[in-house]
Amino acid sequence: MLRIDNLSAGYEAKEVLKEINLEFSKGFIYAILGPNGSGKSTLLRTIDRILKPKTGTVYLGDIDIRNLSTRDIAKRIAYLPQYSNSTPYISVFEAVLLGRKPYIAFEPSEKDLDVVEKIIKDFGLTDFAFRKINELSGGEVQKVLIARALTQEPEVLLLDEPVNHLDPKNQIEILQLLRKLTKKLNLITIIVLHDLNLAIGFADYFIFMKNGKIYHMGDSSIIEPTLLKNVYDINVKIIEVEG
């Protein structure tokens, strides 16, 4: 379990997150939703200890993550930001292997290579494992970056708008794969999304943020026009089509 207790965080004098309390269980996808500037990305950065909280604590199991080394954090939490250096001049295999860095002392072990090979197969990257990153399409590159994160064998997977700028086919393929692997590997997957339709289609739980606070959270039953009006200041209709 991942637990956040009374968390406040920000940048210099600006407070972005205010009194955040959340719990996440393994095997589920959590969609973080809300308008721009509501603190979604800051929340992920604080969970991964990139950003130090001003108050409050993040627990992984019973462990305060402040007591974990950087290497231990990298073994247990994988984070893919909105804009990631895709290392364009190395091969897909080399890029995915970088995810094993927390485990490698001098050179990759047989286990490291086995993990990379399996992830490459799971993501359908086998046919171009030795092509350079800059030769791939946007959807293929994003699959490589998520594959690299999963080779860390994390307990928690943090993804900040992982399907932004991709076409619908690639969006659906990537989210379907994330859903499958979240269940199979018993991950806590936390995804920042802007597309409500994608969120409803693939997430198990929904956390709506506004002005740096948790506005509302729960399963799909909480998503109704009044909530969306209050969070996004837009009028919507919710229509169910074939379930």
Coordinates of N, CA and C in Angstrom, one line a residue:
M1 N 0.8 -1.2 0.0 CA 0.0 0.0 0.0 C 0.9 1.3 0.0
L2 N 0.4 2.3 -0.7 CA 1.0 3.6 -0.7 C 0.1 4.5 0.1
R3 N 0.6 5.2 1.1 CA -0.2 6.1 1.9 C 0.4 7.5 2.0
I4 N -0.4 8.5 1.8 CA 0.0 9.9 1.9 C -0.7 10.6 3.1
D5 N 0.0 11.1 4.0 CA -0.6 11.6 5.2 C -0.3 13.1 5.3
N6 N -1.4 13.9 5.3 CA -1.3 15.4 5.5 C -0.2 16.1 4.8
L7 N -0.1 15.8 3.5 CA 1.0 16.3 2.7 C 0.7 17.7 2.1
S8 N 1.7 18.6 2.3 CA 1.7 19.9 1.7 C 3.1 20.0 1.0
A9 N 3.1 20.6 -0.2 CA 4.3 20.7 -1.0 C 4.2 21.9 -2.0
G10 N 5.4 22.3 -2.4 CA 5.4 23.4 -3.4 C 6.8 23.8 -3.9
Y11 N 6.9 24.9 -4.4 CA 8.2 25.4 -5.0 C 8.5 26.7 -4.4
E12 N 9.6 26.7 -3.6 CA 10.0 27.9 -2.9 C 8.9 28.4 -2.0
A13 N 8.4 29.7 -2.2 CA 7.4 30.2 -1.3 C 6.0 29.8 -1.7
K14 N 5.9 29.2 -2.9 CA 4.5 28.9 -3.4 C 4.1 27.5 -3.0
E15 N 3.0 27.4 -2.3 CA 2.4 26.2 -1.9 C 1.5 25.7 -2.9
V16 N 1.7 24.5 -3.4 CA 0.9 23.9 -4.5 C 0.0 22.8 -4.0
L17 N 0.5 21.9 -3.2 CA -0.4 20.9 -2.6 C -0.7 21.2 -1.1
K18 N -1.9 21.0 -0.7 CA -2.4 21.4 0.6 C -3.1 20.3 1.3
E19 N -2.5 19.8 2.3 CA -3.2 18.8 3.2 C -3.8 17.6 2.4
I20 N -2.9 16.9 1.7 CA -3.3 15.8 0.9 C -3.3 14.5 1.7
N21 N -4.4 13.8 1.7 CA -4.5 12.5 2.4 C -5.0 11.4 1.4
L22 N -4.2 10.4 1.1 CA -4.6 9.4 0.1 C -4.1 8.0 0.5
E23 N -4.8 7.0 0.0 CA -4.3 5.6 0.1 C -4.5 5.0 -1.3
F24 N -3.4 4.2 -1.7 CA -3.5 3.5 -2.9 C -3.2 2.0 -2.7
S25 N -3.9 1.1 -3.3 CA -3.7 -0.3 -3.1 C -3.2 -1.0 -4.4
K26 N -2.5 -2.1 -4.2 CA -1.9 -2.8 -5.4 C -3.0 -3.4 -6.3
G27 N -2.6 -3.4 -7.5 CA -3.5 -4.1 -8.5 C -4.5 -3.2 -9.2
F28 N -4.4 -1.9 -8.9 CA -5.4 -0.9 -9.4 C -4.8 0.2 -10.1
I29 N -5.5 0.8 -11.1 CA -5.1 2.1 -11.8 C -5.9 3.2 -11.2
Y30 N -5.2 4.2 -10.8 CA -5.7 5.5 -10.2 C -5.5 6.6 -11.2
A31 N -6.6 7.2 -11.6 CA -6.5 8.4 -12.5 C -6.5 9.7 -11.7
I32 N -5.5 10.5 -11.9 CA -5.5 11.8 -11.2 C -6.0 12.8 -12.2
L33 N -7.1 13.5 -11.9 CA -7.8 14.4 -12.8 C -7.9 15.8 -12.2
G34 N -8.1 16.8 -13.1 CA -8.3 18.1 -12.6 C -7.8 19.1 -13.6
P35 N -8.2 20.4 -13.4 CA -7.7 21.4 -14.3 C -6.2 21.7 -14.2
N36 N -5.7 22.4 -15.2 CA -4.3 22.7 -15.2 C -4.0 23.6 -13.9
G37 N -2.8 23.3 -13.4 CA -2.4 24.0 -12.2 C -3.0 23.5 -10.9
S38 N -3.7 22.4 -10.9 CA -4.3 21.9 -9.7 C -3.4 21.1 -8.8
G39 N -2.2 20.8 -9.3 CA -1.2 20.1 -8.5 C -1.0 18.6 -8.8
K40 N -1.5 18.2 -9.9 CA -1.4 16.8 -10.3 C 0.1 16.3 -10.5
S41 N 0.8 17.0 -11.3 CA 2.2 16.7 -11.5 C 3.1 16.8 -10.3
T42 N 2.8 17.9 -9.5 CA 3.5 18.1 -8.2 C 3.3 16.9 -7.3
L43 N 2.1 16.4 -7.3 CA 1.8 15.2 -6.5 C 2.7 14.0 -6.8
L44 N 2.8 13.7 -8.1 CA 3.6 12.6 -8.6 C 5.1 12.9 -8.2
R45 N 5.6 14.1 -8.4 CA 7.0 14.4 -8.1 C 7.2 14.3 -6.6
T46 N 6.3 14.6 -5.7 CA 6.4 14.4 -4.3 C 6.4 13.0 -3.9
I47 N 5.6 12.2 -4.5 CA 5.6 10.7 -4.2 C 6.9 10.1 -4.5
D48 N 7.5 10.5 -5.6 CA 8.8 10.0 -6.0 C 10.0 10.6 -5.3
R49 N 9.7 11.5 -4.4 CA 10.7 12.2 -3.6 C 11.7 13.1 -4.5
I50 N 11.2 13.5 -5.7 CA 11.9 14.5 -6.4 C 11.7 15.8 -5.8
L51 N 10.5 16.0 -5.2 CA 10.2 17.3 -4.5 C 10.0 16.9 -3.0
K52 N 10.7 17.7 -2.2 CA 10.6 17.4 -0.8 C 9.3 18.1 -0.2
P53 N 8.5 17.4 0.5 CA 7.3 18.0 1.1 C 7.6 19.0 2.1
K54 N 6.7 20.0 2.2 CA 6.9 21.0 3.3 C 6.4 20.4 4.6
T55 N 5.3 19.7 4.6 CA 4.8 19.0 5.7 C 4.2 17.6 5.3
G56 N 4.0 16.7 6.2 CA 3.4 15.4 5.8 C 4.4 14.4 5.4
T57 N 3.8 13.2 5.2 CA 4.7 12.0 5.0 C 4.1 11.1 3.9
V58 N 5.0 10.5 3.1 CA 4.6 9.5 2.1 C 5.1 8.1 2.6
Y59 N 4.2 7.2 2.8 CA 4.6 5.8 3.3 C 4.5 4.8 2.1
L60 N 5.5 4.0 2.0 CA 5.4 2.8 1.1 C 5.4 1.6 2.0
G61 N 4.2 1.0 2.1 CA 4.0 0.0 3.2 C 4.1 0.7 4.5
D62 N 5.0 0.3 5.4 CA 5.1 0.9 6.7 C 6.4 1.8 6.7
I63 N 7.0 2.0 5.5 CA 8.3 2.7 5.5 C 8.0 4.2 5.0
D64 N 8.5 5.1 5.8 CA 8.6 6.5 5.4 C 9.6 6.6 4.3
I65 N 9.2 7.1 3.1 CA 10.2 7.1 2.0 C 11.4 8.0 2.2
R66 N 11.3 8.9 3.2 CA 12.5 9.7 3.5 C 13.6 8.8 4.1
N67 N 13.3 7.6 4.5 CA 14.3 6.7 5.1 C 14.9 5.8 4.0
L68 N 14.4 5.9 2.8 CA 14.9 5.0 1.7 C 16.0 5.8 1.0
S69 N 17.1 5.0 0.5 CA 18.1 5.6 -0.3 C 17.5 5.9 -1.7
T70 N 18.3 6.7 -2.5 CA 17.8 7.0 -3.8 C 17.7 5.7 -4.7
R71 N 18.7 4.8 -4.5 CA 18.7 3.6 -5.2 C 17.5 2.7 -4.8
D72 N 17.1 2.7 -3.5 CA 16.0 1.9 -3.1 C 14.7 2.5 -3.6
I73 N 14.6 3.9 -3.7 CA 13.4 4.5 -4.2 C 13.3 4.1 -5.7
A74 N 14.4 4.1 -6.4 CA 14.3 3.7 -7.9 C 13.9 2.3 -8.1
K75 N 14.2 1.4 -7.1 CA 13.8 0.0 -7.2 C 12.3 -0.2 -6.9
R76 N 11.7 0.7 -6.2 CA 10.4 0.5 -5.7 C 9.3 1.5 -6.4
I77 N 9.8 2.6 -6.9 CA 8.9 3.6 -7.5 C 9.5 4.0 -8.9
A78 N 8.7 3.9 -9.9 CA 9.1 4.3 -11.3 C 8.3 5.5 -11.7
Y79 N 8.9 6.5 -12.2 CA 8.3 7.7 -12.6 C 8.6 8.1 -14.0
L80 N 7.6 8.4 -14.8 CA 7.7 8.9 -16.2 C 7.1 10.2 -16.3
P81 N 7.9 11.3 -16.4 CA 7.3 12.7 -16.4 C 6.7 12.9 -17.8
Q82 N 6.0 14.1 -17.9 CA 5.4 14.5 -19.2 C 6.4 14.5 -20.3
Y83 N 7.6 15.2 -20.0 CA 8.6 15.3 -21.0 C 9.8 14.6 -20.6
S84 N 10.1 13.5 -21.3 CA 11.3 12.7 -20.9 C 12.3 12.6 -22.0
N85 N 13.6 12.6 -21.5 CA 14.7 12.5 -22.5 C 14.6 11.0 -23.0
S86 N 14.3 10.9 -24.3 CA 14.2 9.6 -24.9 C 15.5 9.0 -25.4
T87 N 16.6 9.6 -25.1 CA 17.9 9.1 -25.5 C 17.9 8.6 -26.9
P88 N 17.7 9.5 -27.9 CA 17.5 9.2 -29.3 C 18.6 8.4 -30.0
Y89 N 19.8 8.5 -29.5 CA 20.9 7.9 -30.3 C 21.3 6.5 -29.7
I90 N 20.5 5.9 -28.9 CA 20.8 4.5 -28.5 C 19.6 3.6 -29.0
S91 N 19.8 2.3 -28.9 CA 18.8 1.4 -29.4 C 17.7 1.2 -28.4
V92 N 16.6 0.7 -28.8 CA 15.5 0.3 -28.0 C 15.9 -0.5 -26.8
F93 N 16.7 -1.6 -27.1 CA 17.2 -2.5 -26.1 C 18.0 -1.7 -25.0
E94 N 18.9 -0.9 -25.5 CA 19.8 -0.1 -24.5 C 18.9 0.8 -23.7
A95 N 17.9 1.5 -24.3 CA 17.0 2.4 -23.6 C 16.2 1.7 -22.5
V96 N 15.7 0.5 -22.8 CA 15.0 -0.3 -21.8 C 15.9 -0.8 -20.7
L97 N 17.1 -1.2 -21.1 CA 18.1 -1.7 -20.1 C 18.4 -0.6 -19.1
L98 N 18.3 0.7 -19.5 CA 18.6 1.7 -18.5 C 17.7 1.7 -17.3
G99 N 16.6 1.1 -17.4 CA 15.7 0.9 -16.3 C 16.2 0.0 -15.2
R100 N 17.2 -0.8 -15.6 CA 17.9 -1.7 -14.6 C 19.0 -1.1 -13.9
K101 N 19.3 0.2 -14.1 CA 20.4 0.9 -13.5 C 20.5 0.7 -12.0
P102 N 19.3 0.8 -11.3 CA 19.4 0.7 -9.8 C 19.9 -0.7 -9.3
Y103 N 19.9 -1.7 -10.2 CA 20.3 -3.1 -9.8 C 21.7 -3.4 -10.3
I104 N 22.2 -2.6 -11.2 CA 23.5 -3.0 -11.9 C 24.7 -2.4 -11.2
A105 N 25.6 -3.2 -10.7 CA 26.8 -2.7 -10.1 C 27.9 -2.4 -11.1
F106 N 28.3 -3.4 -11.9 CA 29.4 -3.2 -12.9 C 28.9 -3.5 -14.3
E107 N 28.2 -4.6 -14.5 CA 27.7 -4.9 -15.8 C 26.3 -5.7 -15.6
P108 N 25.5 -5.7 -16.6 CA 24.2 -6.3 -16.4 C 24.3 -7.8 -16.1
S109 N 23.5 -8.3 -15.2 CA 23.5 -9.7 -14.9 C 22.6 -10.5 -15.9
E110 N 22.6 -11.8 -15.8 CA 21.6 -12.6 -16.6 C 20.2 -12.2 -16.3
K111 N 19.9 -11.9 -15.0 CA 18.6 -11.6 -14.6 C 18.2 -10.2 -15.3
D112 N 19.1 -9.3 -15.2 CA 18.8 -8.0 -15.9 C 18.4 -8.1 -17.3
L113 N 19.2 -9.0 -18.0 CA 18.9 -9.2 -19.5 C 17.6 -9.9 -19.7
D114 N 17.3 -10.9 -18.8 CA 16.0 -11.6 -18.9 C 14.8 -10.7 -18.7
V115 N 15.0 -9.8 -17.7 CA 13.9 -8.8 -17.4 C 13.6 -7.9 -18.6
V116 N 14.7 -7.4 -19.2 CA 14.6 -6.5 -20.3 C 14.0 -7.3 -21.5
E117 N 14.4 -8.5 -21.8 CA 13.9 -9.3 -22.9 C 12.4 -9.5 -22.7
K118 N 12.0 -9.8 -21.5 CA 10.6 -10.1 -21.3 C 9.7 -8.9 -21.5
I119 N 10.2 -7.7 -20.9 CA 9.4 -6.5 -21.1 C 9.3 -6.1 -22.5
I120 N 10.4 -6.2 -23.3 CA 10.4 -5.9 -24.7 C 9.4 -6.7 -25.4
K121 N 9.3 -8.0 -25.1 CA 8.3 -8.9 -25.7 C 6.9 -8.5 -25.3
D122 N 6.7 -8.2 -24.0 CA 5.3 -7.8 -23.5 C 4.9 -6.5 -24.3
F123 N 5.8 -5.6 -24.6 CA 5.4 -4.3 -25.2 C 5.4 -4.4 -26.7
G124 N 5.6 -5.6 -27.3 CA 5.6 -5.7 -28.7 C 6.8 -5.0 -29.4
L125 N 7.9 -4.9 -28.7 CA 9.0 -4.2 -29.3 C 10.1 -5.0 -29.9
T126 N 9.9 -6.3 -29.9 CA 10.9 -7.3 -30.3 C 11.5 -7.0 -31.7
D127 N 10.6 -6.7 -32.6 CA 11.0 -6.6 -34.0 C 11.9 -5.4 -34.3
F128 N 11.9 -4.4 -33.4 CA 12.8 -3.3 -33.6 C 13.6 -3.0 -32.3
A129 N 14.0 -4.1 -31.6 CA 14.8 -3.9 -30.4 C 16.1 -3.3 -30.6
F130 N 16.7 -3.4 -31.8 CA 18.0 -2.8 -32.0 C 18.0 -1.6 -33.0
R131 N 16.8 -1.1 -33.2 CA 16.7 0.2 -33.9 C 16.9 1.3 -33.0
K132 N 17.4 2.5 -33.5 CA 17.6 3.7 -32.7 C 16.2 4.3 -32.3
I133 N 16.2 4.9 -31.2 CA 14.9 5.5 -30.7 C 14.4 6.6 -31.7
N134 N 15.3 7.3 -32.3 CA 14.9 8.4 -33.2 C 14.3 7.9 -34.5
E135 N 14.3 6.6 -34.7 CA 13.7 6.0 -35.9 C 12.3 5.6 -35.7
L136 N 11.8 5.7 -34.4 CA 10.5 5.2 -34.1 C 9.4 6.3 -34.1
S137 N 8.2 5.8 -34.2 CA 7.0 6.7 -34.1 C 6.8 7.2 -32.7
G138 N 6.0 8.2 -32.5 CA 5.7 8.7 -31.2 C 5.1 7.6 -30.2
G139 N 4.2 6.8 -30.8 CA 3.6 5.7 -30.0 C 4.6 4.7 -29.6
E140 N 5.5 4.4 -30.5 CA 6.6 3.4 -30.2 C 7.5 3.9 -29.2
V141 N 7.9 5.2 -29.3 CA 8.8 5.8 -28.3 C 8.2 5.7 -26.9
Q142 N 6.9 6.1 -26.8 CA 6.2 6.1 -25.5 C 6.2 4.7 -24.9
K143 N 6.0 3.7 -25.7 CA 6.0 2.3 -25.2 C 7.4 2.0 -24.7
V144 N 8.5 2.4 -25.4 CA 9.8 2.2 -24.9 C 10.0 2.8 -23.5
L145 N 9.6 4.1 -23.4 CA 9.8 4.8 -22.1 C 9.0 4.1 -20.9
I146 N 7.8 3.6 -21.2 CA 7.1 2.9 -20.2 C 7.7 1.6 -19.9
A147 N 8.2 0.9 -20.9 CA 8.9 -0.4 -20.7 C 10.1 -0.2 -19.9
R148 N 10.8 0.9 -20.1 CA 12.0 1.2 -19.3 C 11.6 1.4 -17.8
A149 N 10.5 2.1 -17.6 CA 10.1 2.3 -16.2 C 9.7 0.9 -15.6
L150 N 9.1 0.0 -16.3 CA 8.7 -1.2 -15.7 C 9.9 -2.2 -15.5
T151 N 11.0 -2.0 -16.2 CA 12.2 -2.9 -16.0 C 12.8 -2.6 -14.6
Q152 N 12.4 -1.5 -14.0 CA 12.8 -1.2 -12.6 C 12.1 -2.2 -11.6
E153 N 11.2 -2.9 -12.1 CA 10.4 -3.8 -11.3 C 9.8 -3.1 -10.0
P154 N 9.1 -2.0 -10.3 CA 8.6 -1.2 -9.2 C 7.3 -1.7 -8.6
E155 N 7.1 -1.2 -7.4 CA 5.8 -1.5 -6.7 C 4.8 -0.4 -7.2
V156 N 5.3 0.8 -7.4 CA 4.5 1.9 -7.8 C 4.9 2.5 -9.1
L157 N 4.0 2.7 -10.0 CA 4.3 3.2 -11.4 C 3.6 4.6 -11.5
L158 N 4.3 5.6 -11.7 CA 3.8 7.0 -11.8 C 4.0 7.5 -13.2
L159 N 2.9 7.8 -13.8 CA 2.9 8.3 -15.2 C 2.2 9.6 -15.4
D160 N 2.9 10.6 -15.9 CA 2.3 11.9 -16.0 C 1.9 12.1 -17.5
E161 N 0.7 12.0 -17.8 CA 0.1 12.2 -19.1 C 0.9 11.3 -20.2
P162 N 0.9 10.0 -19.9 CA 1.7 9.1 -20.8 C 1.2 9.0 -22.2
V163 N -0.1 9.3 -22.5 CA -0.6 9.2 -23.8 C -0.9 10.5 -24.5
N164 N -0.4 11.6 -23.9 CA -0.6 12.9 -24.4 C 0.1 13.0 -25.8
H165 N -0.6 13.6 -26.8 CA -0.1 13.8 -28.1 C -0.1 12.6 -29.0
L166 N -0.6 11.4 -28.5 CA -0.6 10.2 -29.3 C -2.0 10.1 -30.0
D167 N -2.0 9.4 -31.1 CA -3.3 9.2 -31.8 C -4.1 8.2 -31.0
P168 N -5.4 8.1 -31.3 CA -6.3 7.3 -30.5 C -5.9 5.8 -30.4
K169 N -5.4 5.3 -31.5 CA -5.0 3.9 -31.5 C -3.9 3.6 -30.5
N170 N -2.9 4.5 -30.6 CA -1.8 4.3 -29.6 C -2.2 4.6 -28.2
Q171 N -3.1 5.5 -28.0 CA -3.5 5.8 -26.6 C -4.2 4.6 -26.1
I172 N -5.1 3.9 -26.8 CA -5.8 2.8 -26.4 C -4.9 1.6 -26.2
E173 N -4.0 1.4 -27.1 CA -3.0 0.2 -27.0 C -2.2 0.4 -25.7
I174 N -1.7 1.6 -25.4 CA -0.8 1.7 -24.3 C -1.6 1.6 -23.0
L175 N -2.8 2.1 -22.9 CA -3.6 2.0 -21.7 C -4.1 0.6 -21.5
Q176 N -4.4 -0.1 -22.5 CA -4.8 -1.5 -22.4 C -3.7 -2.3 -21.8
L177 N -2.4 -2.1 -22.3 CA -1.3 -2.8 -21.8 C -1.0 -2.4 -20.4
L178 N -1.1 -1.2 -20.0 CA -0.9 -0.8 -18.6 C -1.9 -1.4 -17.7
R179 N -3.2 -1.5 -18.2 CA -4.2 -2.2 -17.4 C -3.9 -3.6 -17.1
K180 N -3.4 -4.3 -18.2 CA -3.1 -5.7 -18.1 C -1.9 -5.9 -17.2
L181 N -0.9 -5.1 -17.3 CA 0.3 -5.3 -16.5 C 0.1 -4.9 -15.0
T182 N -0.7 -3.9 -14.8 CA -1.1 -3.5 -13.4 C -1.7 -4.7 -12.7
K183 N -2.6 -5.4 -13.3 CA -3.2 -6.6 -12.7 C -2.2 -7.7 -12.6
K184 N -1.5 -8.0 -13.7 CA -0.5 -9.1 -13.7 C 0.6 -9.0 -12.7
L185 N 1.2 -7.8 -12.6 CA 2.3 -7.5 -11.7 C 1.9 -7.0 -10.4
N186 N 0.6 -6.8 -10.2 CA 0.1 -6.3 -8.9 C 0.7 -4.9 -8.5
L187 N 0.7 -4.0 -9.5 CA 1.3 -2.7 -9.3 C 0.2 -1.7 -8.7
I188 N 0.8 -0.7 -8.2 CA 0.0 0.6 -7.9 C 0.3 1.5 -9.1
T189 N -0.6 1.7 -10.0 CA -0.4 2.6 -11.1 C -1.2 3.9 -11.0
I190 N -0.5 5.0 -11.0 CA -1.1 6.3 -10.8 C -0.8 7.1 -12.0
I191 N -1.9 7.5 -12.7 CA -1.7 8.2 -14.0 C -2.4 9.5 -14.0
V192 N -1.7 10.6 -14.4 CA -2.3 11.9 -14.6 C -2.9 11.9 -16.1
L193 N -4.2 12.1 -16.2 CA -4.8 12.2 -17.5 C -5.7 13.4 -17.6
H194 N -5.8 13.9 -18.8 CA -6.7 15.0 -19.1 C -8.0 14.6 -19.8
D195 N -7.9 13.4 -20.5 CA -9.0 12.9 -21.3 C -9.9 12.1 -20.3
L196 N -11.1 12.6 -20.0 CA -12.0 12.0 -19.1 C -12.5 10.6 -19.7
N197 N -12.7 10.6 -21.0 CA -13.2 9.4 -21.6 C -12.2 8.2 -21.5
L198 N -10.9 8.6 -21.7 CA -9.9 7.5 -21.5 C -9.8 7.1 -20.0
A199 N -9.9 8.1 -19.1 CA -9.8 7.8 -17.7 C -10.9 6.8 -17.3
I200 N -12.1 7.1 -17.7 CA -13.3 6.3 -17.4 C -13.1 4.9 -18.0
G201 N -12.6 4.8 -19.2 CA -12.4 3.6 -19.8 C -11.4 2.6 -19.2
F202 N -10.4 3.2 -18.6 CA -9.2 2.3 -18.2 C -8.9 2.4 -16.7
A203 N -9.3 3.4 -15.9 CA -8.9 3.5 -14.5 C -9.9 2.8 -13.6
D204 N -9.5 2.4 -12.5 CA -10.4 1.8 -11.5 C -10.9 2.8 -10.5
Y205 N -10.1 3.8 -10.2 CA -10.4 4.8 -9.2 C -10.0 6.2 -9.7
F206 N -10.7 7.2 -9.2 CA -10.6 8.6 -9.8 C -10.4 9.5 -8.6
I207 N -9.3 10.4 -8.8 CA -9.0 11.4 -7.8 C -9.0 12.7 -8.5
F208 N -10.0 13.5 -8.1 CA -10.2 14.8 -8.7 C -9.5 15.9 -7.8
M209 N -8.6 16.7 -8.4 CA -7.9 17.7 -7.7 C -8.4 19.1 -8.2
K210 N -8.4 20.1 -7.3 CA -8.7 21.4 -7.6 C -8.0 22.3 -6.6
N211 N -7.2 23.3 -7.1 CA -6.6 24.3 -6.2 C -5.7 23.6 -5.2
G212 N -5.0 22.6 -5.6 CA -4.0 21.9 -4.8 C -4.6 21.0 -3.7
K213 N -5.9 20.8 -3.8 CA -6.5 19.9 -2.8 C -7.2 18.7 -3.5
I214 N -7.5 17.7 -2.7 CA -8.4 16.6 -3.2 C -9.8 17.1 -3.1
Y215 N -10.4 17.2 -4.3 CA -11.8 17.7 -4.3 C -12.8 16.5 -4.1
H216 N -12.5 15.4 -4.8 CA -13.4 14.2 -4.6 C -12.7 13.0 -5.1
M217 N -13.0 11.8 -4.6 CA -12.3 10.6 -5.1 C -13.3 9.4 -4.9
G218 N -13.1 8.4 -5.7 CA -13.9 7.2 -5.6 C -13.8 6.4 -6.9
D219 N -14.8 5.5 -7.0 CA -14.8 4.7 -8.3 C -15.7 5.4 -9.3
S220 N -16.0 4.8 -10.4 CA -16.7 5.5 -11.5 C -18.1 6.0 -11.1
S221 N -18.6 5.5 -10.0 CA -20.0 6.0 -9.6 C -20.0 7.5 -9.2
I222 N -18.8 8.0 -8.9 CA -18.8 9.5 -8.4 C -18.8 10.4 -9.6
I223 N -18.6 9.9 -10.8 CA -18.4 10.8 -12.0 C -19.8 11.2 -12.5
E224 N -20.2 12.4 -12.2 CA -21.5 12.9 -12.7 C -21.4 14.4 -13.0
P225 N -22.4 14.9 -13.7 CA -22.3 16.3 -14.3 C -22.0 17.4 -13.3
T226 N -22.6 17.3 -12.1 CA -22.3 18.3 -11.1 C -20.9 18.3 -10.6
L227 N -20.3 17.1 -10.4 CA -18.9 17.1 -10.1 C -18.0 17.7 -11.1
L228 N -18.2 17.4 -12.4 CA -17.4 17.9 -13.5 C -17.6 19.4 -13.6
K229 N -18.8 19.9 -13.4 CA -19.0 21.3 -13.5 C -18.2 22.0 -12.4
N230 N -18.3 21.5 -11.2 CA -17.6 22.1 -10.1 C -16.0 22.0 -10.2
V231 N -15.5 21.0 -10.8 CA -14.1 20.8 -11.0 C -13.6 21.6 -12.2
Y232 N -14.2 21.5 -13.3 CA -13.7 22.0 -14.6 C -14.5 23.3 -15.1
D233 N -15.6 23.6 -14.4 CA -16.4 24.7 -14.8 C -16.9 24.6 -16.2
I234 N -17.4 23.4 -16.6 CA -18.0 23.1 -17.9 C -19.3 22.3 -17.6
N235 N -20.2 22.5 -18.6 CA -21.4 21.7 -18.5 C -21.2 20.4 -19.4
V236 N -21.6 19.3 -18.9 CA -21.4 18.0 -19.6 C -22.6 17.2 -19.5
K237 N -22.8 16.3 -20.5 CA -23.7 15.2 -20.4 C -22.9 13.9 -20.3
I238 N -23.3 13.0 -19.4 CA -22.7 11.7 -19.4 C -23.6 10.7 -20.0
I239 N -23.2 10.0 -21.0 CA -24.0 9.1 -21.8 C -23.3 7.7 -21.8
E240 N -24.0 6.7 -21.3 CA -23.5 5.3 -21.3 C -23.8 4.6 -22.6
V241 N -22.8 4.1 -23.2 CA -23.0 3.4 -24.5 C -22.6 1.9 -24.3
E242 N -23.5 1.0 -24.4 CA -23.2 -0.4 -24.4 C -22.3 -0.8 -23.1
G243 N -22.6 -0.1 -22.0 CA -21.9 -0.4 -20.7 C -20.6 0.3 -20.6

